[in-house]
Amino acid sequence: MDVKVFKTFLEVARTRHFGRAAENLYITQAAVSARIKQLESFFDSALFVRNRNSIQLTTSGERLVSYAEVMVSTLEQAKNELALSSHKALQLTMAGTPNIWDAYLQHCLSKVTDAFGGYGFQAEALSREQLNRNLLERTLDMAFAFDPLKSEELVCKQVADLILVLVSTQPCDQAQALSDKYVYVDWGTRFASEHAERHYRMPPPYLRTSTGRIALDFILDKAGSAYLPLSIVEPFLQSKQLHRVEDVEPWNRPIYLSYRKDSGSLEAIIKIEELVKDIDPLTAFSLQQIGQLG
């Protein structure tokens, strides 16, 4: 079965429209229909319910999505690694949650790629569940997360501490910060339980988000407060666009690196582990964020 057929299936499942899927894949709508029919014939099962104005996945179609994703990603990884092997290079795939990329991993990637000449790298932003699944399925070499990934097949080690501080667009105390446009950011499972204990009397947050960048942009635009990494907010504190909230202790969030015990790239991964341990998260804010100060 050609992997293009599975790519087409995933695009139709994503867009819920044969025409838009055809445009995105740069093929004809007839080709899209033919590929879906080929899949349905192969599995002897309808994958989509075709209504006049909408297309929905059948139960079989929903079950096929995860398998199709694995097949496409595995083949792409194999293609990349074989291409690199012809140039005697090693492909390493690293991923982290979006929050970790913003606050820490982006800077790590720059340092790692500088230190490992002759290597090819692939970088992904994934959810914690995707990190765990991709490691176990061998489509990912290294995963960075705020919570340890637990499996007998994985090694999980703390490599850094991210310092979270409660900041506000106006000088204020803790009570004011948590009651006036407070933005709750999901910094992991442990953070959620500790946050509930520390601020058990606070009202519901004004906004919830899984990404620190969204919280930062929101409070800079609309005013408010949030727990954000010192590595990201340091330039805004210096420019007085943000202020540390009084009488609130900083919050250390550990960052964990996970990888397979039997990884074929174990030697390189261990070298990267030692390298990232020496990287200070306070140097991780981007030039784009510094540019916002102007």
PDB file of C-alpha atoms in Angstrom, residues 5-266:
ATOM      1  CA  VAL A   5      -2.849   6.765   0.139  1.00  0.00           C
ATOM      2  CA  PHE A   6      -2.528   7.105   3.907  1.00  0.00           C
ATOM      3  CA  LYS A   7      -1.396  10.735   3.607  1.00  0.00           C
ATOM      4  CA  THR A   8      -4.502  11.414   1.537  1.00  0.00           C
ATOM      5  CA  PHE A   9      -6.719   9.690   4.095  1.00  0.00           C
ATOM      6  CA  LEU A  10      -5.244  11.794   6.923  1.00  0.00           C
ATOM      7  CA  GLU A  11      -5.720  15.014   4.954  1.00  0.00           C
ATOM      8  CA  VAL A  12      -9.380  14.212   4.253  1.00  0.00           C
ATOM      9  CA  ALA A  13      -9.842  13.283   7.919  1.00  0.00           C
ATOM     10  CA  ARG A  14      -8.313  16.635   8.912  1.00  0.00           C
ATOM     11  CA  THR A  15     -10.173  18.874   6.438  1.00  0.00           C
ATOM     12  CA  ARG A  16     -13.397  16.829   6.222  1.00  0.00           C
ATOM     13  CA  HIS A  17     -13.536  17.903   2.592  1.00  0.00           C
ATOM     14  CA  PHE A  18     -12.348  16.097  -0.551  1.00  0.00           C
ATOM     15  CA  GLY A  19     -11.854  19.316  -2.513  1.00  0.00           C
ATOM     16  CA  ARG A  20      -9.752  21.064   0.139  1.00  0.00           C
ATOM     17  CA  ALA A  21      -7.716  17.891   0.669  1.00  0.00           C
ATOM     18  CA  ALA A  22      -7.011  17.789  -3.073  1.00  0.00           C
ATOM     19  CA  GLU A  23      -5.876  21.450  -3.052  1.00  0.00           C
ATOM     20  CA  ASN A  24      -3.604  20.915  -0.039  1.00  0.00           C
ATOM     21  CA  LEU A  25      -2.025  17.823  -1.612  1.00  0.00           C
ATOM     22  CA  TYR A  26      -1.763  19.388  -5.108  1.00  0.00           C
ATOM     23  CA  ILE A  27      -3.701  16.567  -6.741  1.00  0.00           C
ATOM     24  CA  THR A  28      -7.125  16.297  -8.364  1.00  0.00           C
ATOM     25  CA  GLN A  29     -10.275  15.589  -6.410  1.00  0.00           C
ATOM     26  CA  ALA A  30     -10.722  12.467  -8.539  1.00  0.00           C
ATOM     27  CA  ALA A  31      -7.318  11.233  -7.326  1.00  0.00           C
ATOM     28  CA  VAL A  32      -8.370  11.827  -3.713  1.00  0.00           C
ATOM     29  CA  SER A  33     -11.574   9.860  -4.231  1.00  0.00           C
ATOM     30  CA  ALA A  34      -9.692   7.037  -5.945  1.00  0.00           C
ATOM     31  CA  ARG A  35      -7.184   6.740  -3.077  1.00  0.00           C
ATOM     32  CA  ILE A  36      -9.917   6.674  -0.434  1.00  0.00           C
ATOM     33  CA  LYS A  37     -11.789   3.998  -2.399  1.00  0.00           C
ATOM     34  CA  GLN A  38      -8.542   2.001  -2.608  1.00  0.00           C
ATOM     35  CA  LEU A  39      -8.204   2.117   1.184  1.00  0.00           C
ATOM     36  CA  GLU A  40     -11.839   1.208   1.741  1.00  0.00           C
ATOM     37  CA  SER A  41     -11.481  -1.730  -0.643  1.00  0.00           C
ATOM     38  CA  PHE A  42      -8.284  -2.887   1.068  1.00  0.00           C
ATOM     39  CA  PHE A  43      -9.844  -2.800   4.551  1.00  0.00           C
ATOM     40  CA  ASP A  44     -13.281  -3.847   3.261  1.00  0.00           C
ATOM     41  CA  SER A  45     -14.831  -1.084   5.338  1.00  0.00           C
ATOM     42  CA  ALA A  46     -16.261   2.387   4.775  1.00  0.00           C
ATOM     43  CA  LEU A  47     -13.973   5.060   6.244  1.00  0.00           C
ATOM     44  CA  PHE A  48     -16.141   8.145   5.708  1.00  0.00           C
ATOM     45  CA  VAL A  49     -19.847   8.952   5.813  1.00  0.00           C
ATOM     46  CA  ARG A  50     -20.405  11.135   2.773  1.00  0.00           C
ATOM     47  CA  ASN A  51     -23.272  13.570   3.316  1.00  0.00           C
ATOM     48  CA  ARG A  52     -24.134  16.353   0.920  1.00  0.00           C
ATOM     49  CA  ASN A  53     -22.607  19.137   2.977  1.00  0.00           C
ATOM     50  CA  SER A  54     -20.270  17.282   5.311  1.00  0.00           C
ATOM     51  CA  ILE A  55     -17.916  14.335   5.552  1.00  0.00           C
ATOM     52  CA  GLN A  56     -17.530  12.419   8.820  1.00  0.00           C
ATOM     53  CA  LEU A  57     -15.265   9.575   9.838  1.00  0.00           C
ATOM     54  CA  THR A  58     -16.890   6.221  10.462  1.00  0.00           C
ATOM     55  CA  THR A  59     -15.896   4.185  13.507  1.00  0.00           C
ATOM     56  CA  SER A  60     -13.456   2.290  11.288  1.00  0.00           C
ATOM     57  CA  GLY A  61     -12.076   5.555   9.957  1.00  0.00           C
ATOM     58  CA  GLU A  62     -11.479   6.891  13.466  1.00  0.00           C
ATOM     59  CA  ARG A  63      -9.594   3.725  14.388  1.00  0.00           C
ATOM     60  CA  LEU A  64      -7.457   3.938  11.263  1.00  0.00           C
ATOM     61  CA  VAL A  65      -6.253   7.509  11.990  1.00  0.00           C
ATOM     62  CA  SER A  66      -3.682   6.569  14.645  1.00  0.00           C
ATOM     63  CA  TYR A  67      -2.327   3.676  12.545  1.00  0.00           C
ATOM     64  CA  ALA A  68      -2.044   5.908   9.488  1.00  0.00           C
ATOM     65  CA  GLU A  69      -0.178   8.559  11.483  1.00  0.00           C
ATOM     66  CA  VAL A  70       2.337   5.976  12.701  1.00  0.00           C
ATOM     67  CA  MET A  71       2.847   4.539   9.203  1.00  0.00           C
ATOM     68  CA  VAL A  72       3.408   7.951   7.615  1.00  0.00           C
ATOM     69  CA  SER A  73       5.727   9.252  10.357  1.00  0.00           C
ATOM     70  CA  THR A  74       7.730   6.003  10.460  1.00  0.00           C
ATOM     71  CA  LEU A  75       8.241   5.992   6.713  1.00  0.00           C
ATOM     72  CA  GLU A  76       9.255   9.665   6.725  1.00  0.00           C
ATOM     73  CA  GLN A  77      11.791   8.998   9.472  1.00  0.00           C
ATOM     74  CA  ALA A  78      13.190   5.997   7.604  1.00  0.00           C
ATOM     75  CA  LYS A  79      13.439   8.077   4.434  1.00  0.00           C
ATOM     76  CA  ASN A  80      15.321  10.830   6.259  1.00  0.00           C
ATOM     77  CA  GLU A  81      17.698   8.430   7.989  1.00  0.00           C
ATOM     78  CA  LEU A  82      18.494   6.535   4.774  1.00  0.00           C
ATOM     79  CA  ALA A  83      19.115   9.815   2.964  1.00  0.00           C
ATOM     80  CA  LEU A  84      21.445  10.925   5.727  1.00  0.00           C
ATOM     81  CA  SER A  85      23.233   7.570   5.854  1.00  0.00           C
ATOM     82  CA  SER A  86      24.374   8.059   2.275  1.00  0.00           C
ATOM     83  CA  HIS A  87      26.217  11.146   3.523  1.00  0.00           C
ATOM     84  CA  LYS A  88      27.451   9.282   6.637  1.00  0.00           C
ATOM     85  CA  ALA A  89      25.316  11.453   8.925  1.00  0.00           C
ATOM     86  CA  LEU A  90      23.111  10.420  11.832  1.00  0.00           C
ATOM     87  CA  GLN A  91      19.521  11.595  12.184  1.00  0.00           C
ATOM     88  CA  LEU A  92      18.373  12.543  15.687  1.00  0.00           C
ATOM     89  CA  THR A  93      14.777  13.433  16.442  1.00  0.00           C
ATOM     90  CA  MET A  94      14.042  15.515  19.546  1.00  0.00           C
ATOM     91  CA  ALA A  95      10.716  16.816  20.789  1.00  0.00           C
ATOM     92  CA  GLY A  96       9.173  18.667  23.687  1.00  0.00           C
ATOM     93  CA  THR A  97       5.927  20.268  24.698  1.00  0.00           C
ATOM     94  CA  PRO A  98       5.298  23.780  23.258  1.00  0.00           C
ATOM     95  CA  ASN A  99       5.969  25.367  26.664  1.00  0.00           C
ATOM     96  CA  ILE A 100       9.372  23.712  26.903  1.00  0.00           C
ATOM     97  CA  TRP A 101      10.316  24.904  23.413  1.00  0.00           C
ATOM     98  CA  ASP A 102       9.462  28.509  24.298  1.00  0.00           C
ATOM     99  CA  ALA A 103      11.190  28.579  27.662  1.00  0.00           C
ATOM    100  CA  TYR A 104      14.186  26.286  27.242  1.00  0.00           C
ATOM    101  CA  LEU A 105      14.511  23.874  24.344  1.00  0.00           C
ATOM    102  CA  GLN A 106      14.804  26.411  21.521  1.00  0.00           C
ATOM    103  CA  HIS A 107      18.101  27.619  22.940  1.00  0.00           C
ATOM    104  CA  CYS A 108      19.206  24.034  23.616  1.00  0.00           C
ATOM    105  CA  LEU A 109      18.592  23.137  19.972  1.00  0.00           C
ATOM    106  CA  SER A 110      20.922  25.915  18.819  1.00  0.00           C
ATOM    107  CA  LYS A 111      23.667  24.728  21.168  1.00  0.00           C
ATOM    108  CA  VAL A 112      23.208  21.053  20.283  1.00  0.00           C
ATOM    109  CA  THR A 113      23.300  21.580  16.524  1.00  0.00           C
ATOM    110  CA  ASP A 114      26.442  23.704  16.898  1.00  0.00           C
ATOM    111  CA  ALA A 115      28.151  20.986  18.964  1.00  0.00           C
ATOM    112  CA  PHE A 116      27.251  18.023  16.737  1.00  0.00           C
ATOM    113  CA  GLY A 117      28.712  18.551  13.290  1.00  0.00           C
ATOM    114  CA  GLY A 118      27.709  16.032  10.642  1.00  0.00           C
ATOM    115  CA  TYR A 119      24.413  15.191  12.342  1.00  0.00           C
ATOM    116  CA  GLY A 120      20.928  15.802  11.007  1.00  0.00           C
ATOM    117  CA  PHE A 121      18.226  16.916  13.458  1.00  0.00           C
ATOM    118  CA  GLN A 122      14.457  16.877  13.439  1.00  0.00           C
ATOM    119  CA  ALA A 123      12.610  19.007  16.026  1.00  0.00           C
ATOM    120  CA  GLU A 124       8.941  18.574  16.979  1.00  0.00           C
ATOM    121  CA  ALA A 125       6.475  20.163  19.404  1.00  0.00           C
ATOM    122  CA  LEU A 126       4.217  17.405  20.799  1.00  0.00           C
ATOM    123  CA  SER A 127       1.876  16.760  23.692  1.00  0.00           C
ATOM    124  CA  ARG A 128       3.063  14.679  26.647  1.00  0.00           C
ATOM    125  CA  GLU A 129       0.987  11.726  25.410  1.00  0.00           C
ATOM    126  CA  GLN A 130       2.520  11.970  21.926  1.00  0.00           C
ATOM    127  CA  LEU A 131       6.027  12.144  23.388  1.00  0.00           C
ATOM    128  CA  ASN A 132       5.496   8.927  25.295  1.00  0.00           C
ATOM    129  CA  ARG A 133       3.877   7.113  22.373  1.00  0.00           C
ATOM    130  CA  ASN A 134       6.494   8.199  19.827  1.00  0.00           C
ATOM    131  CA  LEU A 135       9.367   7.125  22.071  1.00  0.00           C
ATOM    132  CA  LEU A 136       7.843   3.688  22.530  1.00  0.00           C
ATOM    133  CA  GLU A 137       7.140   3.424  18.788  1.00  0.00           C
ATOM    134  CA  ARG A 138      10.767   4.399  18.000  1.00  0.00           C
ATOM    135  CA  THR A 139       9.805   7.412  15.885  1.00  0.00           C
ATOM    136  CA  LEU A 140      11.413   9.768  18.437  1.00  0.00           C
ATOM    137  CA  ASP A 141      14.897   9.685  19.997  1.00  0.00           C
ATOM    138  CA  MET A 142      14.634  12.262  22.813  1.00  0.00           C
ATOM    139  CA  ALA A 143      11.677  13.793  24.643  1.00  0.00           C
ATOM    140  CA  PHE A 144      11.654  16.798  26.999  1.00  0.00           C
ATOM    141  CA  ALA A 145       8.713  17.233  29.397  1.00  0.00           C
ATOM    142  CA  PHE A 146       7.800  18.789  32.747  1.00  0.00           C
ATOM    143  CA  ASP A 147       6.554  15.456  34.078  1.00  0.00           C
ATOM    144  CA  PRO A 148       8.607  12.240  33.944  1.00  0.00           C
ATOM    145  CA  LEU A 149       7.559   9.704  31.317  1.00  0.00           C
ATOM    146  CA  LYS A 150       7.174   6.370  33.061  1.00  0.00           C
ATOM    147  CA  SER A 151       7.922   3.140  31.236  1.00  0.00           C
ATOM    148  CA  GLU A 152      10.280   0.227  31.823  1.00  0.00           C
ATOM    149  CA  GLU A 153      11.633   0.788  28.314  1.00  0.00           C
ATOM    150  CA  LEU A 154      12.630   4.404  28.974  1.00  0.00           C
ATOM    151  CA  VAL A 155      15.354   6.287  30.828  1.00  0.00           C
ATOM    152  CA  CYS A 156      14.067   9.503  32.396  1.00  0.00           C
ATOM    153  CA  LYS A 157      16.424  12.064  33.973  1.00  0.00           C
ATOM    154  CA  GLN A 158      16.066  15.614  35.227  1.00  0.00           C
ATOM    155  CA  VAL A 159      18.287  17.922  33.160  1.00  0.00           C
ATOM    156  CA  ALA A 160      17.237  21.433  34.222  1.00  0.00           C
ATOM    157  CA  ASP A 161      15.103  23.578  36.498  1.00  0.00           C
ATOM    158  CA  LEU A 162      12.798  26.189  35.026  1.00  0.00           C
ATOM    159  CA  ILE A 163      12.068  29.102  37.352  1.00  0.00           C
ATOM    160  CA  LEU A 164       8.456  30.312  37.213  1.00  0.00           C
ATOM    161  CA  VAL A 165       7.594  33.727  38.644  1.00  0.00           C
ATOM    162  CA  LEU A 166       4.213  35.379  39.135  1.00  0.00           C
ATOM    163  CA  VAL A 167       4.225  38.538  37.034  1.00  0.00           C
ATOM    164  CA  SER A 168       1.662  41.245  36.393  1.00  0.00           C
ATOM    165  CA  THR A 169       1.350  44.187  34.044  1.00  0.00           C
ATOM    166  CA  GLN A 170       0.826  46.449  37.086  1.00  0.00           C
ATOM    167  CA  PRO A 171       2.613  46.504  40.468  1.00  0.00           C
ATOM    168  CA  CYS A 172       0.335  44.579  42.841  1.00  0.00           C
ATOM    169  CA  ASP A 173       0.184  42.031  45.632  1.00  0.00           C
ATOM    170  CA  GLN A 174      -0.731  38.345  45.366  1.00  0.00           C
ATOM    171  CA  ALA A 175      -4.450  38.808  46.104  1.00  0.00           C
ATOM    172  CA  GLN A 176      -4.818  41.399  43.350  1.00  0.00           C
ATOM    173  CA  ALA A 177      -2.814  39.372  40.834  1.00  0.00           C
ATOM    174  CA  LEU A 178      -4.917  36.243  41.328  1.00  0.00           C
ATOM    175  CA  SER A 179      -8.272  38.012  41.174  1.00  0.00           C
ATOM    176  CA  ASP A 180      -7.816  40.468  38.297  1.00  0.00           C
ATOM    177  CA  LYS A 181      -7.372  38.814  34.869  1.00  0.00           C
ATOM    178  CA  TYR A 182      -5.215  35.962  36.138  1.00  0.00           C
ATOM    179  CA  VAL A 183      -4.125  33.598  33.339  1.00  0.00           C
ATOM    180  CA  TYR A 184      -3.548  29.992  34.376  1.00  0.00           C
ATOM    181  CA  VAL A 185      -0.857  28.236  32.342  1.00  0.00           C
ATOM    182  CA  ASP A 186      -0.589  24.448  32.349  1.00  0.00           C
ATOM    183  CA  TRP A 187       2.973  23.739  33.459  1.00  0.00           C
ATOM    184  CA  GLY A 188       2.388  20.020  33.984  1.00  0.00           C
ATOM    185  CA  THR A 189       0.536  17.639  36.291  1.00  0.00           C
ATOM    186  CA  ARG A 190       2.658  18.359  39.349  1.00  0.00           C
ATOM    187  CA  PHE A 191       2.250  22.097  38.876  1.00  0.00           C
ATOM    188  CA  ALA A 192      -1.532  21.711  38.750  1.00  0.00           C
ATOM    189  CA  SER A 193      -1.667  19.918  42.123  1.00  0.00           C
ATOM    190  CA  GLU A 194       0.806  22.305  43.781  1.00  0.00           C
ATOM    191  CA  HIS A 195      -1.029  25.316  42.363  1.00  0.00           C
ATOM    192  CA  ALA A 196      -4.295  24.044  43.846  1.00  0.00           C
ATOM    193  CA  GLU A 197      -2.636  23.725  47.259  1.00  0.00           C
ATOM    194  CA  ARG A 198      -0.874  27.081  47.131  1.00  0.00           C
ATOM    195  CA  HIS A 199      -3.849  29.097  45.853  1.00  0.00           C
ATOM    196  CA  TYR A 200      -6.829  27.070  47.039  1.00  0.00           C
ATOM    197  CA  ARG A 201      -8.920  30.174  47.867  1.00  0.00           C
ATOM    198  CA  MET A 202      -8.464  32.026  44.595  1.00  0.00           C
ATOM    199  CA  PRO A 203     -11.386  32.586  42.185  1.00  0.00           C
ATOM    200  CA  PRO A 204     -11.483  30.799  38.800  1.00  0.00           C
ATOM    201  CA  PRO A 205      -8.831  32.154  36.391  1.00  0.00           C
ATOM    202  CA  TYR A 206      -9.789  34.660  33.729  1.00  0.00           C
ATOM    203  CA  LEU A 207      -8.150  32.513  31.054  1.00  0.00           C
ATOM    204  CA  ARG A 208      -6.631  29.025  30.873  1.00  0.00           C
ATOM    205  CA  THR A 209      -4.006  28.072  28.304  1.00  0.00           C
ATOM    206  CA  SER A 210      -1.500  25.301  27.668  1.00  0.00           C
ATOM    207  CA  THR A 211       1.097  27.699  26.271  1.00  0.00           C
ATOM    208  CA  GLY A 212       3.153  30.310  28.082  1.00  0.00           C
ATOM    209  CA  ARG A 213       3.573  32.335  24.886  1.00  0.00           C
ATOM    210  CA  ILE A 214      -0.212  32.771  24.627  1.00  0.00           C
ATOM    211  CA  ALA A 215      -0.369  33.918  28.258  1.00  0.00           C
ATOM    212  CA  LEU A 216       2.482  36.393  27.765  1.00  0.00           C
ATOM    213  CA  ASP A 217       0.999  37.915  24.621  1.00  0.00           C
ATOM    214  CA  PHE A 218      -2.435  38.117  26.234  1.00  0.00           C
ATOM    215  CA  ILE A 219      -1.406  39.956  29.395  1.00  0.00           C
ATOM    216  CA  LEU A 220       0.864  42.334  27.479  1.00  0.00           C
ATOM    217  CA  ASP A 221      -2.097  43.182  25.253  1.00  0.00           C
ATOM    218  CA  LYS A 222      -5.022  43.061  27.710  1.00  0.00           C
ATOM    219  CA  ALA A 223      -3.254  43.403  31.107  1.00  0.00           C
ATOM    220  CA  GLY A 224      -3.294  40.705  33.768  1.00  0.00           C
ATOM    221  CA  SER A 225      -0.984  38.267  35.515  1.00  0.00           C
ATOM    222  CA  ALA A 226       0.417  34.754  35.080  1.00  0.00           C
ATOM    223  CA  TYR A 227       3.125  32.361  36.230  1.00  0.00           C
ATOM    224  CA  LEU A 228       5.752  32.554  33.493  1.00  0.00           C
ATOM    225  CA  PRO A 229       9.385  31.442  33.141  1.00  0.00           C
ATOM    226  CA  LEU A 230      11.948  33.964  34.307  1.00  0.00           C
ATOM    227  CA  SER A 231      13.877  33.060  31.152  1.00  0.00           C
ATOM    228  CA  ILE A 232      11.049  34.556  29.067  1.00  0.00           C
ATOM    229  CA  VAL A 233       9.926  37.527  31.167  1.00  0.00           C
ATOM    230  CA  GLU A 234      13.346  38.846  32.250  1.00  0.00           C
ATOM    231  CA  PRO A 235      13.563  41.460  29.443  1.00  0.00           C
ATOM    232  CA  PHE A 236       9.999  42.606  30.130  1.00  0.00           C
ATOM    233  CA  LEU A 237      10.784  42.999  33.825  1.00  0.00           C
ATOM    234  CA  GLN A 238      13.806  45.108  32.950  1.00  0.00           C
ATOM    235  CA  SER A 239      11.717  47.355  30.700  1.00  0.00           C
ATOM    236  CA  LYS A 240       8.941  47.648  33.358  1.00  0.00           C
ATOM    237  CA  GLN A 241       6.346  46.168  31.003  1.00  0.00           C
ATOM    238  CA  LEU A 242       5.918  43.447  33.622  1.00  0.00           C
ATOM    239  CA  HIS A 243       6.387  43.431  37.385  1.00  0.00           C
ATOM    240  CA  ARG A 244       7.169  40.655  39.870  1.00  0.00           C
ATOM    241  CA  VAL A 245       4.199  40.185  42.197  1.00  0.00           C
ATOM    242  CA  GLU A 246       5.049  40.980  45.818  1.00  0.00           C
ATOM    243  CA  ASP A 247       5.539  38.247  48.411  1.00  0.00           C
ATOM    244  CA  VAL A 248       5.296  35.326  45.952  1.00  0.00           C
ATOM    245  CA  GLU A 249       8.177  32.871  45.978  1.00  0.00           C
ATOM    246  CA  PRO A 250       9.543  31.647  42.627  1.00  0.00           C
ATOM    247  CA  TRP A 251       8.456  28.187  41.550  1.00  0.00           C
ATOM    248  CA  ASN A 252      10.980  25.651  40.291  1.00  0.00           C
ATOM    249  CA  ARG A 253       9.714  23.281  37.603  1.00  0.00           C
ATOM    250  CA  PRO A 254      12.040  20.369  36.733  1.00  0.00           C
ATOM    251  CA  ILE A 255      12.588  19.523  33.076  1.00  0.00           C
ATOM    252  CA  TYR A 256      13.041  15.830  32.270  1.00  0.00           C
ATOM    253  CA  LEU A 257      14.762  14.168  29.334  1.00  0.00           C
ATOM    254  CA  SER A 258      13.495  10.719  28.338  1.00  0.00           C
ATOM    255  CA  TYR A 259      14.842   8.237  25.809  1.00  0.00           C
ATOM    256  CA  ARG A 260      14.784   4.500  25.102  1.00  0.00           C
ATOM    257  CA  LYS A 261      17.233   2.318  27.016  1.00  0.00           C
ATOM    258  CA  ASP A 262      18.027   0.403  23.827  1.00  0.00           C
ATOM    259  CA  SER A 263      18.191   3.405  21.495  1.00  0.00           C
ATOM    260  CA  GLY A 264      20.539   2.983  18.549  1.00  0.00           C
ATOM    261  CA  SER A 265      21.668   6.590  19.099  1.00  0.00           C
ATOM    262  CA  LEU A 266      22.436   6.131  22.796  1.00  0.00           C
TER     263      LEU A 266
END
